[in-house]
């Protein structure tokens, strides 16, 4: 029973480290990278003036009333 806590702590410390690295990699490649690609694809063809005119026509802005 001697040094049982130290041995178990070492095992759990390494296990927690590898699980956290795995979760970080899973988040990066499963969430962050697809999100970056989606934003890049959206802004590749985005026309701000066209979007502004559509919102203006819908009456979203007070400063620019619809015609």
PQR file of N, CA, C, O and H, with PARSE charges and radii, in Angstrom:
ATOM      1  N   UNK A   1       0.812  -1.180   0.000 -0.4000 1.5000
ATOM      2  CA  UNK A   1       0.000   0.000   0.000 -0.0000 2.0000
ATOM      3  C   UNK A   1       0.870   1.266   0.000  0.5500 1.7000
ATOM      4  O   UNK A   1       0.373   2.382  -0.144 -0.5500 1.4000
ATOM      5  N   UNK A   2       2.160   1.060   0.163 -0.4000 1.5000
ATOM      6  CA  UNK A   2       3.035   2.210   0.222 -0.0000 2.0000
ATOM      7  C   UNK A   2       3.135   2.864  -1.157  0.5500 1.7000
ATOM      8  O   UNK A   2       3.301   2.171  -2.160 -0.5500 1.4000
ATOM      9  H   UNK A   2       2.565   0.153   0.280  0.4000 1.0000
ATOM     10  N   UNK A   3       3.035   4.199  -1.211 -0.4000 1.5000
ATOM     11  CA  UNK A   3       3.172   5.020  -2.412 -0.0000 2.0000
ATOM     12  C   UNK A   3       2.073   4.724  -3.444  0.5500 1.7000
ATOM     13  O   UNK A   3       2.257   4.955  -4.639 -0.5500 1.4000
ATOM     14  H   UNK A   3       2.901   4.762  -0.396  0.4000 1.0000
ATOM     15  N   UNK A   4       0.952   4.221  -2.976 -0.4000 1.5000
ATOM     16  CA  UNK A   4      -0.158   3.911  -3.864 -0.0000 2.0000
ATOM     17  C   UNK A   4      -0.707   5.183  -4.505  0.5500 1.7000
ATOM     18  O   UNK A   4      -0.996   5.205  -5.701 -0.5500 1.4000
ATOM     19  H   UNK A   4       0.802   4.034  -2.005  0.4000 1.0000
ATOM     20  N   UNK A   5      -0.850   6.231  -3.715 -0.4000 1.5000
ATOM     21  CA  UNK A   5      -1.379   7.484  -4.230 -0.0000 2.0000
ATOM     22  C   UNK A   5      -0.461   8.057  -5.316  0.5500 1.7000
ATOM     23  O   UNK A   5      -0.952   8.557  -6.328 -0.5500 1.4000
ATOM     24  H   UNK A   5      -0.615   6.213  -2.743  0.4000 1.0000
ATOM     25  N   UNK A   6       0.831   7.996  -5.129 -0.4000 1.5000
ATOM     26  CA  UNK A   6       1.779   8.540  -6.113 -0.0000 2.0000
ATOM     27  C   UNK A   6       1.690   7.775  -7.433  0.5500 1.7000
ATOM     28  O   UNK A   6       1.712   8.382  -8.504 -0.5500 1.4000
ATOM     29  H   UNK A   6       1.230   7.590  -4.307  0.4000 1.0000
ATOM     30  N   UNK A   7       1.589   6.454  -7.362 -0.4000 1.5000
ATOM     31  CA  UNK A   7       1.491   5.660  -8.593 -0.0000 2.0000
ATOM     32  C   UNK A   7       0.179   5.936  -9.319  0.5500 1.7000
ATOM     33  O   UNK A   7       0.164   6.120 -10.537 -0.5500 1.4000
ATOM     34  H   UNK A   7       1.570   5.961  -6.493  0.4000 1.0000
ATOM     35  N   UNK A   8      -0.904   5.965  -8.582 -0.4000 1.5000
ATOM     36  CA  UNK A   8      -2.210   6.211  -9.207 -0.0000 2.0000
ATOM     37  C   UNK A   8      -2.282   7.628  -9.772  0.5500 1.7000
ATOM     38  O   UNK A   8      -2.873   7.852 -10.828 -0.5500 1.4000
ATOM     39  H   UNK A   8      -0.892   5.816  -7.593  0.4000 1.0000
ATOM     40  N   UNK A   9      -1.678   8.582  -9.063 -0.4000 1.5000
ATOM     41  CA  UNK A   9      -1.683   9.968  -9.515 -0.0000 2.0000
ATOM     42  C   UNK A   9      -0.912  10.100 -10.824  0.5500 1.7000
ATOM     43  O   UNK A   9      -1.349  10.805 -11.733 -0.5500 1.4000
ATOM     44  H   UNK A   9      -1.198   8.400  -8.205  0.4000 1.0000
ATOM     45  N   UNK A  10       0.218   9.435 -10.926 -0.4000 1.5000
ATOM     46  CA  UNK A  10       1.004   9.479 -12.155 -0.0000 2.0000
ATOM     47  C   UNK A  10       0.210   8.916 -13.326  0.5500 1.7000
ATOM     48  O   UNK A  10       0.202   9.496 -14.412 -0.5500 1.4000
ATOM     49  H   UNK A  10       0.573   8.861 -10.188  0.4000 1.0000
ATOM     50  N   UNK A  11      -0.456   7.788 -13.104 -0.4000 1.5000
ATOM     51  CA  UNK A  11      -1.276   7.162 -14.141 -0.0000 2.0000
ATOM     52  C   UNK A  11      -2.406   8.095 -14.578  0.5500 1.7000
ATOM     53  O   UNK A  11      -2.624   8.285 -15.775 -0.5500 1.4000
ATOM     54  H   UNK A  11      -0.449   7.317 -12.222  0.4000 1.0000
ATOM     55  N   UNK A  12      -3.115   8.669 -13.631 -0.4000 1.5000
ATOM     56  CA  UNK A  12      -4.225   9.542 -13.958 -0.0000 2.0000
ATOM     57  C   UNK A  12      -3.768  10.853 -14.567  0.5500 1.7000
ATOM     58  O   UNK A  12      -4.475  11.421 -15.399 -0.5500 1.4000
ATOM     59  H   UNK A  12      -2.938   8.515 -12.658  0.4000 1.0000
ATOM     60  N   UNK A  13      -2.617  11.343 -14.177 -0.4000 1.5000
ATOM     61  CA  UNK A  13      -2.079  12.580 -14.752 -0.0000 2.0000
ATOM     62  C   UNK A  13      -1.759  12.373 -16.233  0.5500 1.7000
ATOM     63  O   UNK A  13      -2.125  13.203 -17.065 -0.5500 1.4000
ATOM     64  H   UNK A  13      -2.043  10.882 -13.501  0.4000 1.0000
ATOM     65  N   UNK A  14      -1.090  11.289 -16.564 -0.4000 1.5000
ATOM     66  CA  UNK A  14      -0.789  11.010 -17.968 -0.0000 2.0000
ATOM     67  C   UNK A  14      -2.073  10.756 -18.757  0.5500 1.7000
ATOM     68  O   UNK A  14      -2.207  11.219 -19.889 -0.5500 1.4000
ATOM     69  H   UNK A  14      -0.792  10.615 -15.888  0.4000 1.0000
ATOM     70  N   UNK A  15      -3.002  10.033 -18.171 -0.4000 1.5000
ATOM     71  CA  UNK A  15      -4.267   9.770 -18.836 -0.0000 2.0000
ATOM     72  C   UNK A  15      -5.037  11.055 -19.117  0.5500 1.7000
ATOM     73  O   UNK A  15      -5.572  11.233 -20.211 -0.5500 1.4000
ATOM     74  H   UNK A  15      -2.894   9.657 -17.251  0.4000 1.0000
ATOM     75  N   UNK A  16      -5.094  11.949 -18.137 -0.4000 1.5000
ATOM     76  CA  UNK A  16      -5.803  13.220 -18.314 -0.0000 2.0000
ATOM     77  C   UNK A  16      -5.117  14.078 -19.366  0.5500 1.7000
ATOM     78  O   UNK A  16      -5.786  14.767 -20.137 -0.5500 1.4000
ATOM     79  H   UNK A  16      -4.659  11.805 -17.248  0.4000 1.0000
ATOM     80  N   UNK A  17      -3.795  14.042 -19.406 -0.4000 1.5000
ATOM     81  CA  UNK A  17      -3.056  14.813 -20.401 -0.0000 2.0000
ATOM     82  C   UNK A  17      -3.386  14.340 -21.813  0.5500 1.7000
ATOM     83  O   UNK A  17      -3.647  15.155 -22.698 -0.5500 1.4000
ATOM     84  H   UNK A  17      -3.252  13.482 -18.780  0.4000 1.0000
ATOM     85  N   UNK A  18      -3.375  13.041 -22.022 -0.4000 1.5000
ATOM     86  CA  UNK A  18      -3.642  12.521 -23.363 -0.0000 2.0000
ATOM     87  C   UNK A  18      -5.115  12.694 -23.766  0.5500 1.7000
ATOM     88  O   UNK A  18      -5.409  12.923 -24.939 -0.5500 1.4000
ATOM     89  H   UNK A  18      -3.163  12.380 -21.303  0.4000 1.0000
ATOM     90  N   UNK A  19      -6.015  12.588 -22.828 -0.4000 1.5000
ATOM     91  CA  UNK A  19      -7.425  12.816 -23.133 -0.0000 2.0000
ATOM     92  C   UNK A  19      -7.648  14.277 -23.507  0.5500 1.7000
ATOM     93  O   UNK A  19      -8.394  14.567 -24.442 -0.5500 1.4000
ATOM     94  H   UNK A  19      -5.776  12.401 -21.875  0.4000 1.0000
ATOM     95  N   UNK A  20      -7.008  15.201 -22.787 -0.4000 1.5000
ATOM     96  CA  UNK A  20      -7.185  16.623 -23.095 -0.0000 2.0000
ATOM     97  C   UNK A  20      -6.563  16.974 -24.443  0.5500 1.7000
ATOM     98  O   UNK A  20      -7.130  17.782 -25.179 -0.5500 1.4000
ATOM     99  H   UNK A  20      -6.402  14.965 -22.027  0.4000 1.0000
ATOM    100  N   UNK A  21      -5.434  16.401 -24.784 -0.4000 1.5000
ATOM    101  CA  UNK A  21      -4.828  16.629 -26.101 -0.0000 2.0000
ATOM    102  C   UNK A  21      -5.740  16.082 -27.193  0.5500 1.7000
ATOM    103  O   UNK A  21      -5.910  16.713 -28.236 -0.5500 1.4000
ATOM    104  H   UNK A  21      -4.973  15.744 -24.186  0.4000 1.0000
ATOM    105  N   UNK A  22      -6.323  14.917 -26.957 -0.4000 1.5000
ATOM    106  CA  UNK A  22      -7.250  14.328 -27.924 -0.0000 2.0000
ATOM    107  C   UNK A  22      -8.492  15.183 -28.121  0.5500 1.7000
ATOM    108  O   UNK A  22      -8.956  15.357 -29.247 -0.5500 1.4000
ATOM    109  H   UNK A  22      -6.185  14.404 -26.110  0.4000 1.0000
ATOM    110  N   UNK A  23      -9.029  15.715 -27.033 -0.4000 1.5000
ATOM    111  CA  UNK A  23     -10.215  16.578 -27.144 -0.0000 2.0000
ATOM    112  C   UNK A  23      -9.884  17.868 -27.877  0.5500 1.7000
ATOM    113  O   UNK A  23     -10.685  18.345 -28.681 -0.5500 1.4000
ATOM    114  H   UNK A  23      -8.651  15.574 -26.118  0.4000 1.0000
ATOM    115  N   UNK A  24      -8.713  18.440 -27.612 -0.4000 1.5000
ATOM    116  CA  UNK A  24      -8.305  19.665 -28.296 -0.0000 2.0000
ATOM    117  C   UNK A  24      -8.146  19.416 -29.791  0.5500 1.7000
ATOM    118  O   UNK A  24      -8.578  20.236 -30.602 -0.5500 1.4000
ATOM    119  H   UNK A  24      -8.061  18.052 -26.960  0.4000 1.0000
ATOM    120  N   UNK A  25      -7.537  18.304 -30.161 -0.4000 1.5000
ATOM    121  CA  UNK A  25      -7.376  17.978 -31.587 -0.0000 2.0000
ATOM    122  C   UNK A  25      -8.723  17.710 -32.241  0.5500 1.7000
ATOM    123  O   UNK A  25      -8.960  18.128 -33.374 -0.5500 1.4000
ATOM    124  H   UNK A  25      -7.187  17.638 -29.502  0.4000 1.0000
ATOM    125  N   UNK A  26      -9.595  17.020 -31.539 -0.4000 1.5000
ATOM    126  CA  UNK A  26     -10.929  16.739 -32.068 -0.0000 2.0000
ATOM    127  C   UNK A  26     -11.699  18.040 -32.300  0.5500 1.7000
ATOM    128  O   UNK A  26     -12.369  18.183 -33.323 -0.5500 1.4000
ATOM    129  H   UNK A  26      -9.402  16.680 -30.619  0.4000 1.0000
ATOM    130  N   UNK A  27     -11.614  18.984 -31.371 -0.4000 1.5000
ATOM    131  CA  UNK A  27     -12.291  20.269 -31.534 -0.0000 2.0000
ATOM    132  C   UNK A  27     -11.691  21.053 -32.698  0.5500 1.7000
ATOM    133  O   UNK A  27     -12.419  21.631 -33.505 -0.5500 1.4000
ATOM    134  H   UNK A  27     -11.070  18.868 -30.540  0.4000 1.0000
ATOM    135  N   UNK A  28     -10.368  21.070 -32.782 -0.4000 1.5000
ATOM    136  CA  UNK A  28      -9.715  21.834 -33.844 -0.0000 2.0000
ATOM    137  C   UNK A  28     -10.103  21.320 -35.221  0.5500 1.7000
ATOM    138  O   UNK A  28     -10.463  22.104 -36.099 -0.5500 1.4000
ATOM    139  H   UNK A  28      -9.776  20.601 -32.127  0.4000 1.0000
ATOM    140  N   UNK A  29     -10.032  20.015 -35.413 -0.4000 1.5000
ATOM    141  CA  UNK A  29     -10.301  19.466 -36.733 -0.0000 2.0000
ATOM    142  C   UNK A  29     -11.784  19.175 -36.975  0.5500 1.7000
ATOM    143  O   UNK A  29     -12.199  19.027 -38.124 -0.5500 1.4000
ATOM    144  H   UNK A  29      -9.740  19.379 -34.700  0.4000 1.0000
ATOM    145  N   UNK A  30     -12.574  19.094 -35.928 -0.4000 1.5000
ATOM    146  CA  UNK A  30     -13.990  18.815 -36.094 -0.0000 2.0000
ATOM    147  C   UNK A  30     -14.869  20.044 -36.084  0.5500 1.7000
ATOM    148  O   UNK A  30     -15.969  20.019 -36.636 -0.5500 1.4000
ATOM    149  H   UNK A  30     -12.237  19.214 -34.995  0.4000 1.0000
ATOM    150  N   UNK A  31     -14.400  21.146 -35.453 -0.4000 1.5000
ATOM    151  CA  UNK A  31     -15.224  22.339 -35.326 -0.0000 2.0000
ATOM    152  C   UNK A  31     -14.541  23.571 -35.911  0.5500 1.7000
ATOM    153  O   UNK A  31     -15.108  24.250 -36.767 -0.5500 1.4000
ATOM    154  H   UNK A  31     -13.507  21.167 -35.004  0.4000 1.0000
ATOM    155  N   UNK A  32     -13.330  23.859 -35.451 -0.4000 1.5000
ATOM    156  CA  UNK A  32     -12.679  25.125 -35.812 -0.0000 2.0000
ATOM    157  C   UNK A  32     -12.318  25.204 -37.295  0.5500 1.7000
ATOM    158  O   UNK A  32     -12.591  26.216 -37.940 -0.5500 1.4000
ATOM    159  H   UNK A  32     -12.870  23.308 -34.756  0.4000 1.0000
ATOM    160  N   UNK A  33     -11.717  24.167 -37.836 -0.4000 1.5000
ATOM    161  CA  UNK A  33     -11.316  24.202 -39.245 -0.0000 2.0000
ATOM    162  C   UNK A  33     -12.518  24.257 -40.194  0.5500 1.7000
ATOM    163  O   UNK A  33     -12.498  25.057 -41.130 -0.5500 1.4000
ATOM    164  H   UNK A  33     -11.495  23.345 -37.312  0.4000 1.0000
ATOM    165  N   UNK A  34     -13.570  23.441 -39.994 -0.4000 1.5000
ATOM    166  CA  UNK A  34     -14.740  23.594 -40.872 -0.0000 2.0000
ATOM    167  C   UNK A  34     -15.389  24.966 -40.757  0.5500 1.7000
ATOM    168  O   UNK A  34     -15.902  25.494 -41.743 -0.5500 1.4000
ATOM    169  H   UNK A  34     -13.586  22.791 -39.233  0.4000 1.0000
ATOM    170  N   UNK A  35     -15.371  25.549 -39.560 -0.4000 1.5000
ATOM    171  CA  UNK A  35     -15.934  26.883 -39.380 -0.0000 2.0000
ATOM    172  C   UNK A  35     -15.116  27.920 -40.148  0.5500 1.7000
ATOM    173  O   UNK A  35     -15.682  28.812 -40.780 -0.5500 1.4000
ATOM    174  H   UNK A  35     -14.954  25.120 -38.758  0.4000 1.0000
ATOM    175  N   UNK A  36     -13.796  27.807 -40.097 -0.4000 1.5000
ATOM    176  CA  UNK A  36     -12.940  28.728 -40.862 -0.0000 2.0000
ATOM    177  C   UNK A  36     -13.209  28.612 -42.351  0.5500 1.7000
ATOM    178  O   UNK A  36     -13.311  29.620 -43.052 -0.5500 1.4000
ATOM    179  H   UNK A  36     -13.336  27.082 -39.584  0.4000 1.0000
ATOM    180  N   UNK A  37     -13.325  27.373 -42.838 -0.4000 1.5000
ATOM    181  CA  UNK A  37     -13.609  27.170 -44.262 -0.0000 2.0000
ATOM    182  C   UNK A  37     -14.969  27.739 -44.648  0.5500 1.7000
ATOM    183  O   UNK A  37     -15.114  28.319 -45.724 -0.5500 1.4000
ATOM    184  H   UNK A  37     -13.243  26.554 -42.269  0.4000 1.0000
ATOM    185  N   UNK A  38     -15.962  27.579 -43.784 -0.4000 1.5000
ATOM    186  CA  UNK A  38     -17.302  28.100 -44.075 -0.0000 2.0000
ATOM    187  C   UNK A  38     -17.290  29.620 -44.144  0.5500 1.7000
ATOM    188  O   UNK A  38     -17.911  30.203 -45.033 -0.5500 1.4000
ATOM    189  H   UNK A  38     -15.844  27.108 -42.909  0.4000 1.0000
ATOM    190  N   UNK A  39     -16.589  30.271 -43.216 -0.4000 1.5000
ATOM    191  CA  UNK A  39     -16.491  31.725 -43.255 -0.0000 2.0000
ATOM    192  C   UNK A  39     -15.750  32.192 -44.500  0.5500 1.7000
ATOM    193  O   UNK A  39     -16.163  33.160 -45.140 -0.5500 1.4000
ATOM    194  H   UNK A  39     -16.084  29.798 -42.494  0.4000 1.0000
ATOM    195  N   UNK A  40     -14.667  31.520 -44.847 -0.4000 1.5000
ATOM    196  CA  UNK A  40     -13.905  31.905 -46.041 -0.0000 2.0000
ATOM    197  C   UNK A  40     -14.760  31.747 -47.293  0.5500 1.7000
ATOM    198  O   UNK A  40     -14.722  32.607 -48.174 -0.5500 1.4000
ATOM    199  H   UNK A  40     -14.331  30.734 -44.327  0.4000 1.0000
ATOM    200  N   UNK A  41     -15.523  30.675 -47.387 -0.4000 1.5000
ATOM    201  CA  UNK A  41     -16.388  30.454 -48.543 -0.0000 2.0000
ATOM    202  C   UNK A  41     -17.499  31.503 -48.606  0.5500 1.7000
ATOM    203  O   UNK A  41     -17.844  31.977 -49.688 -0.5500 1.4000
ATOM    204  H   UNK A  41     -15.554  29.977 -46.672  0.4000 1.0000
ATOM    205  N   UNK A  42     -18.059  31.866 -47.449 -0.4000 1.5000
ATOM    206  CA  UNK A  42     -19.127  32.861 -47.421 -0.0000 2.0000
ATOM    207  C   UNK A  42     -18.613  34.219 -47.885  0.5500 1.7000
ATOM    208  O   UNK A  42     -19.249  34.875 -48.710 -0.5500 1.4000
ATOM    209  H   UNK A  42     -17.779  31.481 -46.569  0.4000 1.0000
ATOM    210  N   UNK A  43     -17.472  34.641 -47.364 -0.4000 1.5000
ATOM    211  CA  UNK A  43     -16.961  35.964 -47.697 -0.0000 2.0000
ATOM    212  C   UNK A  43     -16.277  36.020 -49.057  0.5500 1.7000
ATOM    213  O   UNK A  43     -15.960  37.106 -49.541 -0.5500 1.4000
ATOM    214  H   UNK A  43     -16.955  34.108 -46.694  0.4000 1.0000
ATOM    215  N   UNK A  44     -16.048  34.880 -49.674 -0.4000 1.5000
ATOM    216  CA  UNK A  44     -15.469  34.872 -51.012 -0.0000 2.0000
ATOM    217  C   UNK A  44     -16.437  35.492 -52.017  0.5500 1.7000
ATOM    218  O   UNK A  44     -16.010  36.201 -52.928 -0.5500 1.4000
ATOM    219  H   UNK A  44     -16.306  33.997 -49.280  0.4000 1.0000
ATOM    220  N   UNK A  45     -17.727  35.235 -51.863 -0.4000 1.5000
ATOM    221  CA  UNK A  45     -18.728  35.712 -52.812 -0.0000 2.0000
ATOM    222  C   UNK A  45     -19.684  36.741 -52.197  0.5500 1.7000
ATOM    223  O   UNK A  45     -20.724  37.039 -52.785 -0.5500 1.4000
ATOM    224  H   UNK A  45     -18.074  34.660 -51.122  0.4000 1.0000
ATOM    225  N   UNK A  46     -19.349  37.279 -51.038 -0.4000 1.5000
ATOM    226  CA  UNK A  46     -20.246  38.177 -50.325 -0.0000 2.0000
ATOM    227  C   UNK A  46     -20.191  39.584 -50.915  0.5500 1.7000
ATOM    228  O   UNK A  46     -19.113  40.140 -51.125 -0.5500 1.4000
ATOM    229  H   UNK A  46     -18.504  37.037 -50.561  0.4000 1.0000
ATOM    230  N   UNK A  47     -21.369  40.149 -51.178 -0.4000 1.5000
ATOM    231  CA  UNK A  47     -21.472  41.520 -51.668 -0.0000 2.0000
ATOM    232  C   UNK A  47     -22.209  42.330 -50.612  0.5500 1.7000
ATOM    233  O   UNK A  47     -23.416  42.171 -50.431 -0.5500 1.4000
ATOM    234  H   UNK A  47     -22.245  39.697 -51.007  0.4000 1.0000
ATOM    235  N   UNK A  48     -21.486  43.195 -49.918 -0.4000 1.5000
ATOM    236  CA  UNK A  48     -22.060  43.951 -48.813 -0.0000 2.0000
ATOM    237  C   UNK A  48     -23.115  44.936 -49.299  0.5500 1.7000
ATOM    238  O   UNK A  48     -24.133  45.118 -48.631 -0.5500 1.4000
ATOM    239  H   UNK A  48     -20.505  43.323 -50.065  0.4000 1.0000
ATOM    240  N   UNK A  49     -22.901  45.565 -50.430 -0.4000 1.5000
ATOM    241  CA  UNK A  49     -23.874  46.539 -50.926 -0.0000 2.0000
ATOM    242  C   UNK A  49     -25.186  45.865 -51.326  0.5500 1.7000
ATOM    243  O   UNK A  49     -26.261  46.419 -51.098 -0.5500 1.4000
ATOM    244  H   UNK A  49     -22.074  45.417 -50.973  0.4000 1.0000
ATOM    245  N   UNK A  50     -25.104  44.699 -51.909 -0.4000 1.5000
ATOM    246  CA  UNK A  50     -26.313  43.959 -52.281 -0.0000 2.0000
ATOM    247  C   UNK A  50     -27.102  43.587 -51.027  0.5500 1.7000
ATOM    248  O   UNK A  50     -28.328  43.692 -51.004 -0.5500 1.4000
ATOM    249  H   UNK A  50     -24.231  44.249 -52.094  0.4000 1.0000
ATOM    250  N   UNK A  51     -26.403  43.158 -49.999 -0.4000 1.5000
ATOM    251  CA  UNK A  51     -27.035  42.813 -48.733 -0.0000 2.0000
ATOM    252  C   UNK A  51     -27.647  44.055 -48.079  0.5500 1.7000
ATOM    253  O   UNK A  51     -28.747  43.990 -47.532 -0.5500 1.4000
ATOM    254  H   UNK A  51     -25.407  43.072 -50.017  0.4000 1.0000
ATOM    255  N   UNK A  52     -26.941  45.179 -48.134 -0.4000 1.5000
ATOM    256  CA  UNK A  52     -27.458  46.432 -47.587 -0.0000 2.0000
ATOM    257  C   UNK A  52     -28.723  46.860 -48.308  0.5500 1.7000
ATOM    258  O   UNK A  52     -29.696  47.266 -47.672 -0.5500 1.4000
ATOM    259  H   UNK A  52     -26.047  45.232 -48.579  0.4000 1.0000
ATOM    260  N   UNK A  53     -28.717  46.774 -49.617 -0.4000 1.5000
ATOM    261  CA  UNK A  53     -29.899  47.160 -50.387 -0.0000 2.0000
ATOM    262  C   UNK A  53     -31.098  46.259 -50.069  0.5500 1.7000
ATOM    263  O   UNK A  53     -32.232  46.735 -50.011 -0.5500 1.4000
ATOM    264  H   UNK A  53     -27.927  46.444 -50.134  0.4000 1.0000
ATOM    265  N   UNK A  54     -30.855  44.969 -49.864 -0.4000 1.5000
ATOM    266  CA  UNK A  54     -31.931  44.046 -49.516 -0.0000 2.0000
ATOM    267  C   UNK A  54     -32.502  44.390 -48.143  0.5500 1.7000
ATOM    268  O   UNK A  54     -33.720  44.373 -47.962 -0.5500 1.4000
ATOM    269  H   UNK A  54     -29.934  44.582 -49.912  0.4000 1.0000
ATOM    270  N   UNK A  55     -31.641  44.703 -47.174 -0.4000 1.5000
ATOM    271  CA  UNK A  55     -32.124  45.067 -45.845 -0.0000 2.0000
ATOM    272  C   UNK A  55     -32.820  46.423 -45.871  0.5500 1.7000
ATOM    273  O   UNK A  55     -33.797  46.637 -45.154 -0.5500 1.4000
ATOM    274  H   UNK A  55     -30.652  44.717 -47.322  0.4000 1.0000
ATOM    275  N   UNK A  56     -32.322  47.331 -46.692 -0.4000 1.5000
ATOM    276  CA  UNK A  56     -32.945  48.651 -46.828 -0.0000 2.0000
ATOM    277  C   UNK A  56     -34.345  48.507 -47.414  0.5500 1.7000
ATOM    278  O   UNK A  56     -35.280  49.160 -46.952 -0.5500 1.4000
ATOM    279  H   UNK A  56     -31.528  47.158 -47.275  0.4000 1.0000
ATOM    280  N   UNK A  57     -34.492  47.671 -48.410 -0.4000 1.5000
ATOM    281  CA  UNK A  57     -35.796  47.441 -49.026 -0.0000 2.0000
ATOM    282  C   UNK A  57     -36.763  46.755 -48.055  0.5500 1.7000
ATOM    283  O   UNK A  57     -37.975  46.947 -48.152 -0.5500 1.4000
ATOM    284  H   UNK A  57     -33.732  47.140 -48.785  0.4000 1.0000
ATOM    285  N   UNK A  58     -36.242  45.971 -47.136 -0.4000 1.5000
ATOM    286  CA  UNK A  58     -37.083  45.289 -46.159 -0.0000 2.0000
ATOM    287  C   UNK A  58     -37.483  46.205 -45.010  0.5500 1.7000
ATOM    288  O   UNK A  58     -38.344  45.848 -44.206 -0.5500 1.4000
ATOM    289  H   UNK A  58     -35.257  45.815 -47.058  0.4000 1.0000
ATOM    290  N   UNK A  59     -36.861  47.396 -44.923 -0.4000 1.5000
ATOM    291  CA  UNK A  59     -37.198  48.345 -43.871 -0.0000 2.0000
ATOM    292  C   UNK A  59     -36.507  48.080 -42.554  0.5500 1.7000
ATOM    293  O   UNK A  59     -37.042  48.410 -41.496 -0.5500 1.4000
ATOM    294  H   UNK A  59     -36.162  47.686 -45.576  0.4000 1.0000
ATOM    295  N   UNK A  60     -35.327  47.488 -42.600 -0.4000 1.5000
ATOM    296  CA  UNK A  60     -34.591  47.170 -41.376 -0.0000 2.0000
ATOM    297  C   UNK A  60     -33.989  48.429 -40.760  0.5500 1.7000
ATOM    298  O   UNK A  60     -33.946  48.542 -39.535 -0.5500 1.4000
ATOM    299  H   UNK A  60     -34.892  47.220 -43.460  0.4000 1.0000
ATOM    300  N   UNK A  61     -33.533  49.358 -41.554 -0.4000 1.5000
ATOM    301  CA  UNK A  61     -32.819  50.539 -41.065 -0.0000 2.0000
ATOM    302  C   UNK A  61     -33.754  51.739 -40.923  0.5500 1.7000
ATOM    303  O   UNK A  61     -34.610  51.978 -41.775 -0.5500 1.4000
ATOM    304  H   UNK A  61     -33.567  49.267 -42.549  0.4000 1.0000
ATOM    305  N   UNK A  62     -33.575  52.493 -39.832 -0.4000 1.5000
ATOM    306  CA  UNK A  62     -34.322  53.730 -39.651 -0.0000 2.0000
ATOM    307  C   UNK A  62     -33.678  54.865 -40.436  0.5500 1.7000
ATOM    308  O   UNK A  62     -34.375  55.743 -40.944 -0.5500 1.4000
ATOM    309  H   UNK A  62     -32.879  52.300 -39.141  0.4000 1.0000
ATOM    310  N   UNK A  63     -32.369  54.851 -40.538 -0.4000 1.5000
ATOM    311  CA  UNK A  63     -31.641  55.945 -41.183 -0.0000 2.0000
ATOM    312  C   UNK A  63     -31.754  55.882 -42.703  0.5500 1.7000
ATOM    313  O   UNK A  63     -31.521  56.884 -43.380 -0.5500 1.4000
ATOM    314  H   UNK A  63     -31.802  54.138 -40.125  0.4000 1.0000
ATOM    315  N   UNK A  64     -32.100  54.747 -43.235 -0.4000 1.5000
ATOM    316  CA  UNK A  64     -32.241  54.600 -44.697 -0.0000 2.0000
ATOM    317  C   UNK A  64     -33.615  53.993 -44.976  0.5500 1.7000
ATOM    318  O   UNK A  64     -33.740  52.774 -45.097 -0.5500 1.4000
ATOM    319  H   UNK A  64     -32.289  53.933 -42.686  0.4000 1.0000
ATOM    320  N   UNK A  65     -34.649  54.838 -45.081 -0.4000 1.5000
ATOM    321  CA  UNK A  65     -35.988  54.293 -45.296 -0.0000 2.0000
ATOM    322  C   UNK A  65     -36.123  53.609 -46.642  0.5500 1.7000
ATOM    323  O   UNK A  65     -35.412  53.953 -47.586 -0.5500 1.4000
ATOM    324  H   UNK A  65     -34.547  55.828 -44.983  0.4000 1.0000
ATOM    325  N   UNK A  66     -37.021  52.648 -46.742 -0.4000 1.5000
ATOM    326  CA  UNK A  66     -37.213  51.950 -48.032 -0.0000 2.0000
ATOM    327  C   UNK A  66     -37.861  52.869 -49.044  0.5500 1.7000
ATOM    328  O   UNK A  66     -38.571  53.809 -48.687 -0.5500 1.4000
ATOM    329  H   UNK A  66     -37.598  52.368 -45.974  0.4000 1.0000
ATOM    330  N   UNK A  67     -37.614  52.593 -50.285 -0.4000 1.5000
ATOM    331  CA  UNK A  67     -38.175  53.433 -51.356 -0.0000 2.0000
ATOM    332  C   UNK A  67     -39.471  52.857 -51.861  0.5500 1.7000
ATOM    333  O   UNK A  67     -40.090  53.424 -52.761 -0.5500 1.4000
ATOM    334  H   UNK A  67     -37.037  51.829 -50.575  0.4000 1.0000
TER
END
